Coordinates of N, CA, C and O and ligand atoms in Angstrom, one line a residue:
M1 N -36.8 -11.1 -35.4 CA -35.6 -12.0 -35.2 C -35.5 -13.3 -34.1 O -35.5 -13.2 -33.0
P2 N -35.4 -13.9 -33.9 CA -35.1 -15.8 -33.5 C -34.4 -14.9 -32.0 O -33.5 -14.1 -31.5
G3 N -35.0 -15.3 -31.2 CA -34.9 -15.6 -29.5 C -35.8 -13.8 -28.7 O -36.1 -13.6 -27.9
A4 N -35.6 -12.7 -30.5 CA -35.5 -11.3 -29.5 C -36.7 -11.2 -29.7 O -37.4 -9.7 -30.0
S5 N -37.9 -12.0 -30.4 CA -39.6 -11.5 -30.7 C -39.8 -12.3 -29.2 O -39.8 -13.5 -29.1
R6 N -41.1 -11.1 -28.9 CA -41.3 -11.9 -27.0 C -42.4 -12.8 -27.7 O -42.8 -13.6 -26.7
H7 N -42.6 -12.9 -28.6 CA -44.3 -14.2 -28.6 C -42.7 -15.8 -28.5 O -43.4 -16.1 -28.2
H8 N -41.3 -15.1 -28.7 CA -40.7 -16.6 -28.5 C -40.7 -16.7 -27.0 O -40.1 -18.2 -26.6
W9 N -41.0 -16.1 -26.6 CA -40.8 -15.9 -25.2 C -41.0 -17.6 -24.9 O -42.0 -17.2 -22.8
G10 N -43.1 -16.8 -25.6 CA -44.1 -17.3 -24.7 C -44.1 -17.1 -22.8 O -45.9 -17.2 -22.6
T11 N -44.5 -15.6 -23.6 CA -44.8 -15.4 -22.8 C -46.8 -14.0 -22.9 O -47.3 -13.3 -22.8
D12 N -46.1 -13.4 -24.5 CA -46.9 -12.7 -25.2 C -47.2 -12.9 -26.5 O -47.1 -13.9 -27.1
F13 N -48.8 -13.7 -26.8 CA -49.7 -13.5 -27.5 C -50.7 -12.3 -28.5 O -50.5 -11.3 -28.2
D14 N -50.7 -13.0 -30.0 CA -51.7 -11.8 -30.8 C -53.5 -12.6 -30.6 O -53.5 -14.3 -30.6
I15 N -53.9 -11.7 -30.1 CA -55.2 -11.9 -30.2 C -56.6 -11.0 -30.6 O -56.5 -10.0 -31.0
F16 N -57.6 -12.2 -31.0 CA -58.8 -11.2 -32.0 C -59.7 -11.6 -31.3 O -59.8 -12.9 -31.0
D17 N -61.2 -11.7 -31.7 CA -62.4 -12.4 -31.7 C -62.6 -12.8 -33.1 O -63.3 -12.7 -33.9
A18 N -62.3 -14.2 -33.1 CA -63.0 -15.2 -33.9 C -64.4 -15.4 -34.0 O -64.8 -15.5 -35.2
G19 N -64.9 -14.9 -32.4 CA -66.2 -14.7 -33.0 C -67.0 -13.6 -33.3 O -68.1 -13.4 -34.4
A20 N -67.0 -12.7 -33.5 CA -67.3 -11.3 -34.9 C -66.4 -10.5 -36.1 O -66.7 -10.6 -36.5
I21 N -65.7 -12.4 -36.3 CA -64.8 -11.8 -37.5 C -66.2 -12.6 -38.6 O -66.5 -13.9 -38.4
A22 N -66.2 -12.1 -39.9 CA -67.2 -12.7 -40.4 C -66.9 -13.4 -41.6 O -65.5 -13.3 -41.2
C23 N -67.5 -14.8 -41.9 CA -66.8 -15.7 -42.2 C -66.4 -15.8 -43.5 O -67.1 -13.9 -44.8
G24 N -65.4 -15.7 -44.1 CA -64.6 -15.1 -45.1 C -63.4 -14.1 -45.2 O -63.1 -13.9 -45.8
H25 N -63.5 -13.5 -44.2 CA -62.6 -12.2 -43.4 C -61.6 -12.8 -43.2 O -61.7 -13.9 -42.4
R26 N -61.1 -12.8 -44.3 CA -59.3 -13.5 -42.7 C -58.0 -12.2 -42.5 O -58.4 -10.9 -42.8
V27 N -58.0 -12.3 -41.3 CA -57.3 -11.0 -40.6 C -56.6 -10.7 -40.3 O -55.4 -11.9 -41.1
E28 N -56.0 -9.7 -40.7 CA -55.0 -9.3 -41.1 C -53.9 -8.9 -39.7 O -53.1 -8.0 -39.7
L29 N -54.8 -9.1 -39.2 CA -54.3 -7.6 -37.7 C -53.9 -6.2 -37.9 O -52.4 -5.8 -38.0
V30 N -54.3 -5.6 -38.1 CA -53.9 -3.9 -38.2 C -55.4 -3.7 -37.9 O -56.3 -3.6 -36.9
P31 N -54.7 -1.9 -37.6 CA -55.5 -1.1 -35.9 C -56.8 -0.8 -36.4 O -58.5 -1.2 -35.3
E32 N -57.0 -0.9 -38.2 CA -58.9 -1.1 -38.2 C -59.7 -2.4 -37.7 O -60.6 -2.0 -36.7
E33 N -58.8 -3.1 -37.2 CA -59.4 -4.1 -36.6 C -59.7 -3.9 -35.4 O -61.0 -4.9 -35.3
F34 N -59.1 -3.4 -35.4 CA -59.0 -3.3 -33.2 C -60.2 -1.6 -32.8 O -60.5 -1.0 -31.6
A35 N -60.3 -1.2 -34.1 CA -61.2 0.1 -34.2 C -63.0 0.0 -33.1 O -63.4 -0.8 -33.4
A36 N -63.2 1.2 -31.9 CA -64.7 0.8 -32.3 C -65.3 0.1 -32.6 O -66.4 -0.6 -32.0
H37 N -65.6 0.3 -33.5 CA -66.2 0.1 -35.0 C -65.7 -1.6 -35.2 O -66.5 -1.6 -37.0
G38 N -64.8 -1.7 -35.3 CA -63.6 -2.8 -36.2 C -65.1 -4.5 -35.8 O -65.1 -3.9 -34.8
P39 N -64.7 -5.3 -36.5 CA -65.2 -6.4 -35.3 C -64.8 -6.5 -34.0 O -65.0 -7.4 -34.3
C40 N -63.4 -6.3 -33.6 CA -62.8 -6.5 -32.6 C -62.8 -5.9 -31.8 O -62.4 -5.5 -30.6
G41 N -63.4 -4.4 -31.6 CA -63.8 -3.5 -31.1 C -64.4 -3.1 -29.9 O -63.6 -3.1 -28.9
Q42 N -65.4 -4.7 -29.4 CA -66.0 -5.3 -28.8 C -64.7 -5.8 -27.3 O -64.9 -5.3 -25.8
L43 N -64.1 -6.6 -27.8 CA -62.7 -7.3 -27.6 C -61.4 -6.1 -27.2 O -61.2 -5.9 -25.6
Q44 N -61.8 -5.4 -28.3 CA -60.6 -4.1 -27.5 C -61.3 -3.0 -26.7 O -60.0 -3.1 -25.2
A45 N -62.9 -2.6 -26.1 CA -62.8 -2.2 -25.1 C -62.9 -3.5 -24.0 O -63.0 -2.7 -22.3
W46 N -63.5 -4.3 -23.8 CA -62.7 -5.3 -22.7 C -61.3 -5.9 -22.2 O -60.9 -5.6 -20.9
L47 N -60.9 -5.9 -22.8 CA -59.6 -6.2 -22.3 C -58.6 -4.5 -22.0 O -57.7 -4.5 -21.0
E48 N -59.2 -3.3 -22.6 CA -58.8 -2.2 -21.5 C -59.1 -1.7 -20.4 O -58.3 -1.4 -19.7
E49 N -60.3 -2.6 -20.5 CA -61.2 -2.4 -18.8 C -60.7 -3.4 -18.1 O -59.8 -3.7 -16.4
H50 N -60.3 -5.6 -18.6 CA -59.2 -6.1 -17.9 C -58.2 -7.0 -17.7 O -58.2 -7.6 -17.1
L51 N -57.2 -6.5 -19.2 CA -56.4 -6.0 -19.3 C -55.0 -6.9 -17.8 O -55.0 -8.1 -17.7
N52 N -55.3 -6.1 -17.7 CA -54.5 -5.5 -16.2 C -54.6 -6.0 -14.9 O -53.6 -7.1 -14.1
G53 N -55.6 -6.7 -15.1 CA -56.5 -7.4 -13.8 C -56.0 -8.8 -14.3 O -55.9 -9.9 -12.7
F54 N -55.8 -8.6 -14.8 CA -55.1 -10.9 -14.9 C -53.8 -10.8 -15.2 O -53.4 -11.5 -16.4
G55 N -52.8 -9.4 -15.3 CA -51.2 -10.2 -15.2 C -50.7 -9.2 -16.8 O -49.5 -9.4 -16.2
F56 N -51.6 -9.2 -17.4 CA -51.1 -8.7 -18.4 C -51.2 -7.1 -18.8 O -51.5 -7.1 -18.7
Y57 N -50.6 -6.5 -19.9 CA -50.8 -5.8 -20.5 C -50.7 -5.6 -21.9 O -49.7 -6.9 -22.3
R58 N -50.1 -4.4 -22.9 CA -50.3 -4.2 -24.0 C -48.5 -3.4 -24.3 O -48.4 -1.7 -23.4
P59 N -47.1 -4.2 -24.1 CA -46.6 -3.3 -24.7 C -46.4 -2.7 -26.3 O -45.2 -1.0 -26.0
Y60 N -47.2 -3.4 -26.8 CA -46.7 -2.0 -28.4 C -48.5 -1.2 -28.3 O -48.4 -1.1 -29.2
R61 N -48.3 -0.8 -27.0 CA -49.5 0.7 -27.0 C -49.3 1.8 -27.7 O -50.1 2.1 -28.0
E62 N -48.8 2.3 -27.5 CA -47.8 3.5 -28.6 C -46.9 3.5 -29.2 O -46.2 2.2 -28.9
D63 N -46.7 4.9 -30.3 CA -45.6 4.4 -31.2 C -44.3 5.3 -30.2 O -44.5 6.5 -29.7
L64 N -43.3 4.7 -29.8 CA -42.9 4.6 -29.3 C -41.3 5.0 -30.5 O -40.3 4.7 -30.4
G65 N -40.9 4.2 -32.2 CA -40.8 4.3 -32.8 C -39.8 3.6 -33.3 O -39.0 3.3 -33.7
G66 N -39.9 2.1 -32.1 CA -40.2 0.4 -32.6 C -41.4 0.3 -33.0 O -41.1 0.4 -34.4
V67 N -41.2 -1.0 -32.4 CA -43.4 -1.3 -33.6 C -43.5 -0.1 -33.5 O -43.8 0.3 -32.0
A68 N -44.3 -0.5 -34.1 CA -45.8 0.3 -34.1 C -46.9 -0.1 -33.3 O -47.0 -1.6 -33.1
P69 N -47.7 0.5 -32.8 CA -48.9 0.2 -32.0 C -50.0 -0.5 -32.7 O -50.1 -1.2 -33.9
E70 N -50.0 -1.9 -31.4 CA -50.5 -3.2 -32.1 C -51.1 -3.7 -30.5 O -50.8 -4.4 -29.5
P71 N -52.6 -3.2 -31.0 CA -53.7 -3.4 -29.7 C -54.1 -5.1 -29.2 O -54.8 -5.3 -28.3
W72 N -53.5 -6.1 -30.8 CA -53.6 -7.2 -31.6 C -52.8 -7.8 -29.9 O -53.2 -8.9 -29.0
H73 N -51.9 -6.9 -29.1 CA -50.6 -7.8 -28.9 C -50.7 -8.1 -27.5 O -50.1 -6.0 -27.4
I74 N -51.0 -8.5 -26.3 CA -50.5 -8.7 -25.2 C -49.7 -9.4 -24.5 O -49.0 -10.8 -25.3
S75 N -48.9 -9.3 -23.4 CA -48.1 -10.0 -23.4 C -47.9 -10.5 -20.8 O -48.6 -9.1 -20.6
F76 N -47.5 -11.4 -20.9 CA -47.8 -11.0 -19.6 C -46.5 -11.5 -18.8 O -45.6 -11.6 -18.7
A77 N -47.4 -9.5 -18.0 CA -45.7 -8.9 -17.0 C -45.3 -10.0 -16.6 O -44.5 -9.3 -16.3
P78 N -46.1 -10.5 -15.8 CA -45.0 -11.3 -14.4 C -44.5 -12.3 -15.2 O -42.7 -11.5 -14.5
S79 N -44.4 -12.7 -16.1 CA -42.9 -13.5 -16.7 C -42.7 -12.6 -18.4 O -41.7 -12.1 -18.2
A80 N -43.1 -11.5 -18.3 CA -42.6 -11.1 -19.8 C -41.4 -10.0 -19.5 O -39.9 -9.5 -19.4
S81 N -41.4 -8.9 -18.0 CA -40.9 -7.9 -17.5 C -38.9 -9.0 -17.3 O -38.8 -8.0 -16.9
G82 N -39.5 -9.3 -16.5 CA -38.2 -11.0 -15.8 C -37.1 -10.9 -16.4 O -36.1 -10.3 -16.9
I83 N -37.6 -11.1 -18.3 CA -37.3 -11.5 -19.4 C -36.9 -10.8 -20.4 O -35.8 -10.6 -20.5
L84 N -37.5 -9.2 -20.2 CA -36.6 -8.0 -20.7 C -35.5 -7.1 -19.9 O -34.2 -6.8 -20.6
E85 N -35.4 -7.8 -18.9 CA -34.4 -6.2 -17.8 C -33.5 -7.9 -17.9 O -32.1 -6.9 -17.4
Q86 N -33.5 -8.8 -18.4 CA -32.2 -10.1 -18.0 C -31.6 -10.2 -19.2 O -31.6 -11.6 -19.2
F87 N -32.5 -9.9 -20.1 CA -32.8 -9.6 -21.6 C -30.3 -10.4 -21.6 O -30.0 -9.5 -22.1
P88 N -30.8 -11.3 -21.9 CA -28.4 -11.6 -22.3 C -28.2 -11.1 -23.8 O -28.0 -12.9 -24.8
E89 N -28.1 -10.1 -24.2 CA -27.6 -9.4 -25.1 C -26.6 -10.0 -25.9 O -26.4 -10.6 -27.1
T90 N -25.7 -10.2 -24.8 CA -24.1 -11.2 -25.6 C -24.3 -11.8 -26.0 O -23.8 -12.9 -27.1
L91 N -25.3 -13.3 -25.2 CA -24.6 -15.0 -26.0 C -25.5 -15.0 -27.0 O -25.7 -15.3 -27.8
W92 N -26.8 -14.4 -26.3 CA -28.4 -13.6 -28.1 C -27.0 -14.0 -29.6 O -27.2 -13.3 -30.0
Q93 N -26.6 -12.2 -29.4 CA -26.0 -11.6 -30.0 C -24.4 -12.9 -30.8 O -24.5 -13.3 -32.0
E94 N -24.1 -14.2 -30.1 CA -23.4 -14.9 -30.0 C -24.7 -15.9 -31.2 O -23.2 -16.8 -32.0
Q95 N -25.2 -16.2 -30.3 CA -26.2 -17.4 -31.3 C -26.7 -16.7 -32.5 O -26.5 -17.3 -33.3
L96 N -27.1 -15.5 -32.3 CA -27.4 -15.9 -34.0 C -25.4 -15.2 -35.4 O -26.1 -15.6 -35.9
K97 N -25.1 -15.5 -34.7 CA -23.4 -15.7 -35.7 C -22.8 -16.7 -36.1 O -22.6 -16.7 -36.9
V98 N -23.1 -17.9 -34.4 CA -23.3 -18.3 -35.0 C -24.2 -19.1 -35.6 O -24.4 -20.8 -36.5
S99 N -25.8 -19.1 -36.0 CA -26.9 -19.2 -36.0 C -26.6 -18.8 -38.3 O -25.8 -18.8 -39.1
A100 N -26.8 -19.6 -39.1 CA -27.6 -20.0 -40.5 C -28.2 -19.2 -41.3 O -28.7 -19.2 -41.8
I101 N -28.5 -18.0 -39.5 CA -29.7 -17.1 -40.5 C -28.2 -16.5 -41.5 O -28.3 -15.9 -41.2
E102 N -30.2 -16.3 -42.8 CA -29.8 -15.5 -43.8 C -29.6 -14.1 -43.7 O -31.0 -13.4 -43.0
G103 N -28.6 -13.5 -43.9 CA -28.0 -11.8 -44.2 C -27.9 -11.3 -42.8 O -28.0 -10.8 -42.8
Y104 N -27.3 -12.8 -42.3 CA -26.4 -12.1 -41.2 C -26.0 -10.7 -41.2 O -25.6 -10.0 -40.0
E105 N -25.0 -11.3 -41.8 CA -24.0 -10.3 -42.3 C -24.1 -7.8 -42.3 O -23.9 -7.6 -42.2
C106 N -25.0 -8.4 -42.8 CA -26.7 -6.4 -43.3 C -26.5 -7.1 -41.4 O -27.2 -5.6 -40.8
L107 N -27.2 -7.6 -40.6 CA -27.8 -7.2 -39.1 C -26.4 -7.3 -39.0 O -26.8 -5.8 -37.6
A108 N -25.4 -7.8 -38.7 CA -24.3 -7.9 -37.3 C -24.1 -5.9 -37.5 O -24.0 -6.1 -35.7
P109 N -23.8 -4.9 -38.4 CA -23.8 -4.5 -37.3 C -24.3 -3.0 -36.4 O -24.6 -2.3 -36.6
R110 N -25.8 -3.5 -36.7 CA -27.1 -2.9 -36.5 C -27.8 -3.9 -34.6 O -28.8 -3.5 -34.9
L111 N -26.8 -4.6 -34.9 CA -27.7 -5.2 -33.6 C -27.5 -4.6 -32.5 O -28.8 -4.7 -31.4
D112 N -27.2 -4.0 -31.7 CA -27.3 -2.8 -30.6 C -28.5 -2.3 -31.3 O -29.3 -1.5 -30.2
E113 N -28.3 -2.0 -32.1 CA -29.6 -0.4 -32.9 C -30.8 -0.9 -32.6 O -31.8 -1.0 -32.0
L114 N -30.5 -3.0 -33.2 CA -32.0 -2.9 -33.3 C -32.9 -3.7 -32.0 O -33.7 -3.7 -31.8
L115 N -32.0 -3.6 -31.0 CA -32.2 -4.0 -29.7 C -33.1 -3.4 -29.0 O -34.4 -3.0 -28.4
D116 N -32.4 -2.0 -29.1 CA -32.9 -1.1 -28.5 C -33.8 -0.2 -29.5 O -34.8 -0.4 -28.5
R117 N -33.9 -0.5 -30.0 CA -35.2 0.0 -31.1 C -36.7 -0.9 -30.5 O -37.5 -0.8 -30.9
Y118 N -36.3 -2.1 -31.3 CA -37.5 -3.1 -31.0 C -37.9 -3.6 -30.1 O -38.7 -4.7 -30.0
L119 N -36.3 -4.1 -29.0 CA -36.7 -5.3 -27.8 C -37.0 -4.2 -27.7 O -38.0 -4.4 -26.4
F120 N -36.3 -3.3 -27.1 CA -36.9 -2.2 -25.4 C -37.0 -1.7 -25.4 O -37.7 -0.5 -24.4
R121 N -38.0 -1.1 -27.2 CA -38.7 1.2 -26.9 C -39.8 0.2 -26.5 O -40.4 0.0 -27.9
V122 N -40.3 0.0 -25.6 CA -41.8 -0.3 -25.0 C -42.6 0.1 -23.9 O -41.7 0.6 -23.4
T123 N -43.8 0.0 -23.9 CA -44.6 0.3 -22.9 C -44.4 0.0 -21.9 O -44.4 -1.8 -22.1
P124 N -43.7 0.5 -20.2 CA -43.2 -0.9 -19.1 C -44.7 -1.1 -19.1 O -46.4 -0.3 -19.2
P125 N -44.8 -2.7 -17.7 CA -45.9 -3.0 -17.5 C -46.4 -1.7 -16.4 O -45.9 -0.6 -15.6
P126 N -48.2 -1.9 -16.1 CA -49.3 -1.1 -15.3 C -48.1 -1.1 -13.7 O -47.5 -2.6 -13.7
R127 N -48.5 -0.2 -13.0 CA -47.9 -0.1 -11.3 C -48.9 -1.2 -10.9 O -50.4 0.9 -10.6
N128 N -49.6 -2.2 -9.7 CA -50.3 -3.1 -10.0 C -49.9 -2.5 -8.7 O -49.1 -2.7 -8.0
Ligands
LIG201 ZN1 -48.0 -9.7 -31.6

């Protein structure tokens, strides 16, 4: 949802190894592409070893009942952690209400539940 996607914060992005993707293959960002023998397997191994050293981590590392595991999704912890901790839930809900988002009447009764499940239920950043 607008404003509740970590991508919208500018702290998170999806990454893949473009050089390892076969010509004509359309990247889908699925777990198979990041498996050991998948086209992004070497990137996955490199990220496992070095990601945290650059301040990044994986908020969707494991299935916590919210967003499914996404090994391609990385987050810059020093910036993202503060945004998550201080996420303006009331302001966000007010802005959704006054926006012209289609289907708002279906979302409105579930906003607290959706935030808990998809925004706050994430793997915490490592303690370095
Ligand atoms: Zn992502």
